[in-house]
DNA sequence: CTTCGAAGTAATCATTCAATAACCACATAA
DNA sequence: TTATGTGGTTATTGAATGATTACTTCGAAG
């Protein structure tokens, strides 16, 4: 009775499975970073075997690159959708849309992890390029000036950091954390807390 | 002729060696992050054997914790020194001091790496605490209001990100990167470029 | 039916890495 | 001059991990 094959469950088309794995990988990379995440964790999160993950993407590095490229594409697509709905109050509307992206688990954090690996010849190069794509969008498509664009990026980076820190976990225990979060996320604070709660239960 | 002991060079006091290793570790952790850095890289950077590194700090995790605690202490010390020289123009003077800290290789980036590992029970907890210490300093010692403190942190996080990305490498090749850097670092741009250059030669 | 490609899996390998063990050498003081 | 402890080392190990290989099963088309 050699190979009692388990999981005869779901057979998907390659493209769908690929998307599913990318989603799981985004979550795992977001939590542990490029080096910290293992292909096995990703595979388990996707409900698939580890070799399959590797075979589908070639290497862990290529998988990570695909993850951050997908994340970037998502951000730009979202911003363009916002732009299509009018050019008024952009700073604020982009901000809201950005916070909403927290719903895509690990998306912003995977990017953030890539941003601090600028020294890596392949990951770093792609990360720089990606960051500049966003800046180019703000400057040329959204019509932001240099200071305005910079200000927006500053806010984004602080948000990423607070999310990465899981500062929402201290929302009720630390008055300072409370104040910081309330100041930094004028609107949408409820979303952050809700997601933090979901995460706590899920893990 | 079993043990031809090399490196009979320098024998240091434990405290000095410890400090030297912490400095090397800061650099390596800053470049590769907690998971990406290896104790062996750190050892080589410190000119010492790998087992000695782990024996001196117990585990890699404890070493990392010490690195970020040291970094935090350095930041607060520096800011307090700035504060001692007068309460005028604090935002700008803190900013300058912050950028100057780039001279301590890997110091800001090690912290940044810790900030995106908030999910880790021990690293994440210490990182949150550390971040809040800085916020507490700004609010209570420096006398910043919530918005002012937030604004300062935003600028700091963008700076960290740009450094992590090694955006300075694109300074001459990409007009957008050039503009971004010039906008984000009104003063002190030369320092960033100088350090980037040193790094390129050193690695 | 049967065949055949696409969608997966189990088994295993080669490294890498943190950690441990066991040992060595230099300085200092008795 | 010889004990002794502090500041190191080499050798090794066990676990984790990315990658490879060689299967297997399902579904659809002939």
XYZ file of C-alpha atoms (C1' of nucleotides) in Angstrom:
466
model
C 0.000 0.000 0.000
C 2.749 2.306 -0.991
C 1.164 5.474 -2.112
C -2.108 6.087 -0.438
C -2.565 9.478 -2.051
C -4.217 11.919 0.289
C -5.853 15.183 -0.591
C -7.700 13.945 -3.605
C -9.706 17.044 -2.948
C -9.529 19.841 -5.414
C -7.939 19.876 -8.789
C -7.529 23.331 -10.185
C -6.385 24.883 -13.365
C -2.789 25.929 -13.284
C -3.615 29.612 -13.490
C -6.007 29.508 -10.562
C -3.625 27.495 -8.440
C -0.889 29.915 -9.309
C -2.977 32.835 -8.149
C -3.865 31.022 -4.954
C -0.231 30.313 -4.194
C 0.728 33.901 -4.904
C -1.907 35.050 -2.454
C -0.662 32.699 0.253
C 2.926 33.646 -0.471
C 2.027 37.301 -0.100
C 0.705 36.615 3.368
C 3.689 34.569 4.486
C 6.307 36.881 2.977
C 4.498 39.795 4.560
C 4.808 38.255 7.974
C 8.331 36.828 7.849
C 10.043 38.611 5.012
C 11.951 37.126 2.116
C 14.511 35.171 4.102
C 12.243 34.348 7.006
C 9.453 32.825 4.974
C 9.896 29.220 3.885
C 8.492 27.600 0.785
C 6.965 24.989 3.043
C 4.997 27.561 5.032
C 3.755 29.020 1.790
C 2.812 25.609 0.470
C 0.879 24.744 3.610
C -0.897 28.070 3.537
C -1.922 27.339 -0.031
C -2.913 23.761 0.805
C -0.411 22.300 -1.586
C 2.889 20.437 -1.401
C 6.175 22.250 -1.053
C 7.779 20.895 -4.231
C 4.827 22.093 -6.221
C 5.386 25.632 -5.082
C 9.008 25.522 -6.081
C 8.349 23.874 -9.398
C 5.677 26.333 -10.335
C 7.886 29.358 -9.766
C 11.347 27.964 -10.306
C 12.937 29.381 -7.192
C 11.906 31.088 -4.009
C 13.471 34.254 -5.302
C 11.376 34.268 -8.442
C 8.279 33.639 -6.363
C 9.108 36.623 -4.184
C 9.679 38.786 -7.219
C 6.308 37.774 -8.593
C 4.715 38.571 -5.263
C 6.064 42.096 -5.154
C 5.315 42.699 -8.790
C 1.743 41.600 -8.256
C 1.501 43.817 -5.190
C 2.793 46.784 -7.117
C 0.414 46.179 -9.983
C -2.438 46.023 -7.501
C -1.479 49.320 -5.923
C -1.205 51.132 -9.219
C -4.450 49.636 -10.485
C -6.235 50.725 -7.341
C -4.830 54.248 -7.528
C -5.789 54.530 -11.171
C -9.313 53.493 -10.308
C -9.418 56.218 -7.678
C -8.089 58.706 -10.169
C -10.764 57.710 -12.658
C -13.404 58.795 -10.167
C -12.234 62.372 -10.102
C -9.216 64.533 -9.406
C -10.502 66.254 -6.297
C -9.098 65.609 -2.852
C -6.602 63.105 -4.184
C -4.258 62.995 -1.221
C -7.062 61.928 1.052
C -8.723 59.523 -1.374
C -5.434 57.821 -2.196
C -4.779 57.520 1.515
C -8.084 55.814 2.091
C -7.529 53.464 -0.797
C -4.065 52.673 0.512
C -5.374 51.726 3.922
C -8.045 49.592 2.298
C -5.278 47.580 0.706
C -4.556 46.163 4.121
C -7.434 43.825 3.299
C -5.050 42.065 0.898
C -3.134 40.231 3.553
C 0.587 40.825 3.462
C 0.523 42.924 0.335
C 1.919 46.142 1.761
C 4.235 44.324 4.127
C 5.760 42.143 1.441
C 6.638 45.314 -0.367
C 7.999 46.837 2.791
C 10.225 43.834 3.299
C 11.515 44.196 -0.224
C 12.239 47.865 0.383
C 14.717 47.111 3.129
C 16.587 44.613 0.988
C 17.921 47.179 -1.433
C 21.346 45.586 -1.193
C 20.196 42.416 -2.907
C 21.154 42.500 -6.579
C 17.864 41.175 -7.882
C 15.288 41.856 -5.183
C 16.719 45.261 -4.420
C 16.817 46.317 -8.032
C 13.186 45.378 -8.549
C 12.152 47.050 -5.318
C 13.764 50.346 -6.282
C 12.160 50.193 -9.670
C 8.781 49.494 -8.110
C 9.048 52.318 -5.639
C 9.945 54.679 -8.421
C 6.979 53.482 -10.469
C 4.711 54.615 -7.667
C 6.513 57.911 -7.407
C 6.253 58.350 -11.156
C 2.540 57.707 -10.960
C 2.071 60.331 -8.276
C 4.122 62.893 -10.123
C 3.000 62.345 -13.680
C -0.393 60.696 -13.637
C -1.831 62.084 -10.447
C -0.236 65.453 -10.992
C 1.330 65.743 -7.550
C 4.181 68.135 -6.999
C 7.438 66.887 -5.478
C 6.541 67.944 -1.940
C 3.039 66.622 -2.185
C 4.261 63.282 -3.482
C 6.881 63.100 -0.789
C 4.343 63.854 1.889
C 2.123 61.089 0.628
C 4.949 58.574 0.591
C 5.935 59.578 4.105
C 2.472 58.801 5.359
C 2.480 55.503 3.522
C 5.782 54.437 5.004
C 4.668 55.262 8.516
C 1.485 53.298 7.986
C 3.447 50.322 6.694
C 5.693 50.521 9.715
C 2.836 50.682 12.195
C 1.195 47.712 10.528
C 4.463 45.780 10.452
C 4.938 46.541 14.128
C 1.402 45.345 14.825
C 0.986 48.484 16.813
C -2.753 47.865 16.888
C -2.084 45.162 19.444
C -1.218 47.906 21.912
C -4.244 49.994 21.084
C -5.984 49.232 24.337
C -2.984 48.620 26.551
C -0.870 51.655 25.742
C -2.232 55.193 25.753
C 0.671 56.340 23.625
C 0.057 53.687 21.000
C -3.576 54.654 21.090
C -2.807 58.297 20.466
C -0.304 57.485 17.751
C -2.744 55.300 15.884
C -5.578 57.787 16.222
C -3.385 60.565 14.881
C -1.892 58.578 12.050
C -5.119 57.005 10.860
C -7.732 59.718 11.138
C -10.223 57.577 9.309
C -10.015 53.840 8.789
C -8.747 53.087 12.247
C -11.574 50.615 12.680
C -10.371 48.697 9.656
C -6.897 48.315 11.114
C -8.230 47.091 14.428
C -10.656 44.726 12.766
C -7.898 43.184 10.683
C -5.635 42.939 13.711
C -8.359 41.095 15.548
C -8.961 38.715 12.662
C -5.262 38.011 12.534
C -5.087 37.241 16.214
C -7.840 34.678 15.905
C -6.499 33.215 12.667
C -3.046 32.671 14.049
C 51.155 20.062 14.098
C 47.510 19.777 14.906
C 46.398 23.179 15.734
C 48.278 25.815 13.916
C 46.392 28.624 15.569
C 45.947 31.564 13.308
C 44.997 35.047 14.217
C 47.181 35.309 17.246
C 46.771 38.967 16.562
C 44.687 40.881 18.966
C 43.450 39.873 22.308
C 40.799 42.160 23.591
C 38.906 42.649 26.754
C 35.557 40.963 26.705
C 33.685 44.251 26.827
C 35.556 45.706 23.880
C 35.145 42.564 21.806
C 31.481 42.560 22.674
C 31.086 46.101 21.450
C 32.970 45.298 18.263
C 30.734 42.331 17.536
C 27.632 44.386 18.219
C 28.839 46.943 15.734
C 29.496 44.334 13.066
C 26.190 42.659 13.785
C 24.415 45.973 13.366
C 25.867 46.299 9.904
C 25.017 42.778 8.821
C 21.526 42.769 10.317
C 20.924 46.108 8.695
C 21.751 44.716 5.305
C 20.086 41.307 5.462
C 17.590 41.522 8.289
C 17.141 39.196 11.208
C 16.556 35.995 9.268
C 18.800 36.855 6.370
C 21.878 37.615 8.417
C 23.958 34.682 9.566
C 26.070 34.450 12.675
C 28.937 33.483 10.428
C 28.717 36.681 8.396
C 28.670 38.639 11.607
C 31.637 36.739 12.952
C 33.656 37.320 9.808
C 32.763 40.998 9.840
C 34.019 41.194 13.396
C 37.136 39.175 12.597
C 36.237 36.449 15.026
C 35.009 32.869 14.891
C 31.315 32.036 14.537
C 31.008 29.989 17.732
C 32.423 32.857 19.706
C 29.657 35.119 18.532
C 26.903 32.782 19.603
C 28.603 31.919 22.860
C 28.972 35.526 23.778
C 25.299 36.303 23.186
C 23.677 32.948 23.782
C 21.538 32.904 20.657
C 21.179 34.807 17.427
C 17.884 36.135 18.685
C 19.432 37.598 21.817
C 22.170 39.158 19.732
C 19.584 40.803 17.512
C 17.684 42.069 20.511
C 20.862 43.587 21.881
C 21.545 45.198 18.533
C 18.202 46.919 18.383
C 18.339 47.922 22.017
C 21.727 49.468 21.461
C 20.450 51.250 18.372
C 17.504 52.623 20.273
C 19.661 53.799 23.120
C 21.909 55.541 20.635
C 19.018 57.355 19.026
C 17.581 58.549 22.293
C 20.982 59.604 23.548
C 21.609 61.569 20.397
C 18.230 63.270 20.529
C 18.720 64.159 24.172
C 22.030 65.706 23.301
C 20.326 67.796 20.629
C 17.668 68.788 23.096
C 20.307 69.866 25.573
C 21.577 72.386 23.053
C 18.346 74.271 22.915
C 14.650 73.884 22.235
C 14.456 75.967 19.082
C 13.858 74.511 15.673
C 13.673 71.012 17.048
C 12.019 69.318 14.102
C 14.826 70.369 11.835
C 17.647 69.726 14.259
C 16.321 66.268 15.131
C 16.051 65.559 11.453
C 19.663 66.490 10.859
C 20.781 64.393 13.796
C 18.736 61.485 12.510
C 20.362 61.597 9.112
C 23.756 61.820 10.759
C 23.030 58.485 12.389
C 23.455 56.892 8.987
C 27.143 57.077 9.831
C 26.523 54.223 12.254
C 26.335 51.537 9.626
C 23.137 49.517 9.735
C 21.805 51.167 12.846
C 18.622 52.595 11.378
C 18.113 49.670 9.046
C 18.425 47.073 11.772
C 15.642 48.877 13.552
C 13.617 49.057 10.372
C 13.978 45.322 9.926
C 12.761 44.780 13.448
C 9.776 47.037 12.795
C 8.438 44.788 10.071
C 8.709 41.698 12.256
C 5.972 42.728 14.655
C 4.489 39.261 14.436
C 7.452 37.700 16.195
C 6.660 37.173 19.859
C 9.976 38.402 21.155
C 11.467 40.593 18.454
C 8.139 42.169 17.645
C 7.351 42.934 21.246
C 10.685 44.667 21.745
C 10.353 46.547 18.495
C 6.939 47.946 19.423
C 8.234 48.948 22.807
C 11.213 50.659 21.244
C 9.169 52.562 18.732
C 6.906 53.760 21.493
C 9.903 54.861 23.516
C 10.860 57.191 20.717
C 7.327 58.443 20.413
C 7.203 58.997 24.151
C 10.397 60.979 23.939
C 9.016 63.222 21.223
C 5.768 63.795 23.060
C 6.965 64.176 26.614
C 10.582 65.216 26.563
C 10.749 67.160 23.342
C 7.306 68.623 23.855
C 5.976 67.732 20.427
C 2.246 67.627 19.859
C 0.670 64.495 18.375
C 0.638 65.836 14.811
C 4.135 67.189 15.053
C 5.431 63.897 16.395
C 3.622 61.971 13.710
C 5.041 64.187 11.022
C 8.531 63.628 12.301
C 8.086 59.864 12.396
C 6.706 59.903 8.869
C 9.805 61.625 7.604
C 11.982 59.196 9.497
C 10.250 56.161 8.047
C 10.565 57.472 4.515
C 14.225 58.141 5.062
C 14.729 54.626 6.398
C 12.947 53.236 3.386
C 14.979 55.214 0.890
C 18.162 54.118 2.591
C 17.011 50.504 2.699
C 16.191 50.712 -0.976
C 19.622 52.167 -1.677
C 17.847 54.755 -3.702
C 21.023 56.782 -3.791
C 22.362 54.291 -6.320
C 19.888 55.721 -8.829
C 20.760 59.297 -8.026
C 22.574 59.848 -11.262
C 20.762 57.368 -13.460
C 17.157 58.230 -12.697
C 15.834 61.787 -12.752
C 12.880 60.734 -10.639
C 15.092 59.195 -7.987
C 17.168 62.331 -8.103
C 14.171 64.550 -7.517
C 12.819 62.311 -4.786
C 16.090 62.327 -2.906
C 16.543 66.067 -3.281
C 13.051 66.689 -1.970
C 13.244 64.243 0.902
C 16.680 65.265 2.078
C 16.830 69.025 1.757
C 20.105 69.109 3.610
C 22.416 66.191 4.199
C 22.011 64.741 0.750
C 25.761 64.766 0.325
C 26.125 62.588 3.390
C 23.796 59.968 1.949
C 25.629 59.898 -1.352
C 28.995 59.787 0.323
C 27.947 56.812 2.446
C 26.437 55.060 -0.557
C 29.713 55.485 -2.370
C 31.708 54.135 0.540
C 29.423 51.152 0.672
C 29.808 50.406 -3.005
C 33.555 50.344 -2.655
C 33.520 48.387 0.575
C 31.292 45.629 -0.776
C -12.253 2.071 -23.379
C -7.886 3.972 -23.785
C -4.284 7.099 -24.068
C -1.960 11.214 -22.839
C -1.002 15.530 -20.975
C -1.719 18.355 -17.037
C -1.943 18.639 -12.030
C -0.202 17.193 -8.391
C 2.544 14.092 -4.615
C 6.119 11.493 -1.754
C 10.781 10.642 -1.126
C 15.137 12.286 -0.935
C 19.294 15.085 -1.490
C 22.753 18.737 -0.681
C 23.517 22.752 1.824
C 23.441 25.950 5.098
C 23.253 27.365 9.645
C 22.827 27.897 14.663
C 24.478 25.706 18.351
C 27.578 22.564 21.221
C 31.756 20.303 22.639
C 36.217 20.065 23.366
C 40.176 22.038 23.295
C 44.072 25.773 23.234
C 46.994 30.018 24.492
C 48.179 33.955 26.615
C 48.495 36.941 30.706
C 48.874 37.490 35.424
C 49.608 36.545 40.090
C 51.012 33.191 43.792
C 57.478 28.536 37.451
C 53.671 26.923 37.544
C 48.498 27.325 38.356
C 44.405 29.500 36.590
C 40.883 31.760 34.294
C 39.726 34.511 30.473
C 39.638 35.042 25.529
C 39.587 32.636 22.018
C 39.752 28.368 18.478
C 38.634 24.004 15.525
C 35.666 20.281 14.833
C 31.240 18.608 14.670
C 26.389 17.960 14.850
C 21.419 18.088 14.145
C 17.789 20.409 12.236
C 15.822 23.168 8.589
C 15.288 24.267 3.989
C 15.377 24.883 -1.126
C 15.597 22.064 -4.775
C 15.326 17.629 -7.637
C 13.562 13.229 -9.084
C 10.490 10.006 -9.958
C 6.252 8.850 -9.290
C 0.773 9.016 -9.478
C -3.914 10.355 -10.522
C -7.459 12.781 -12.862
C -9.978 14.448 -16.849
C -10.842 14.993 -21.429
C -10.281 13.825 -26.418
C -10.036 10.307 -29.805
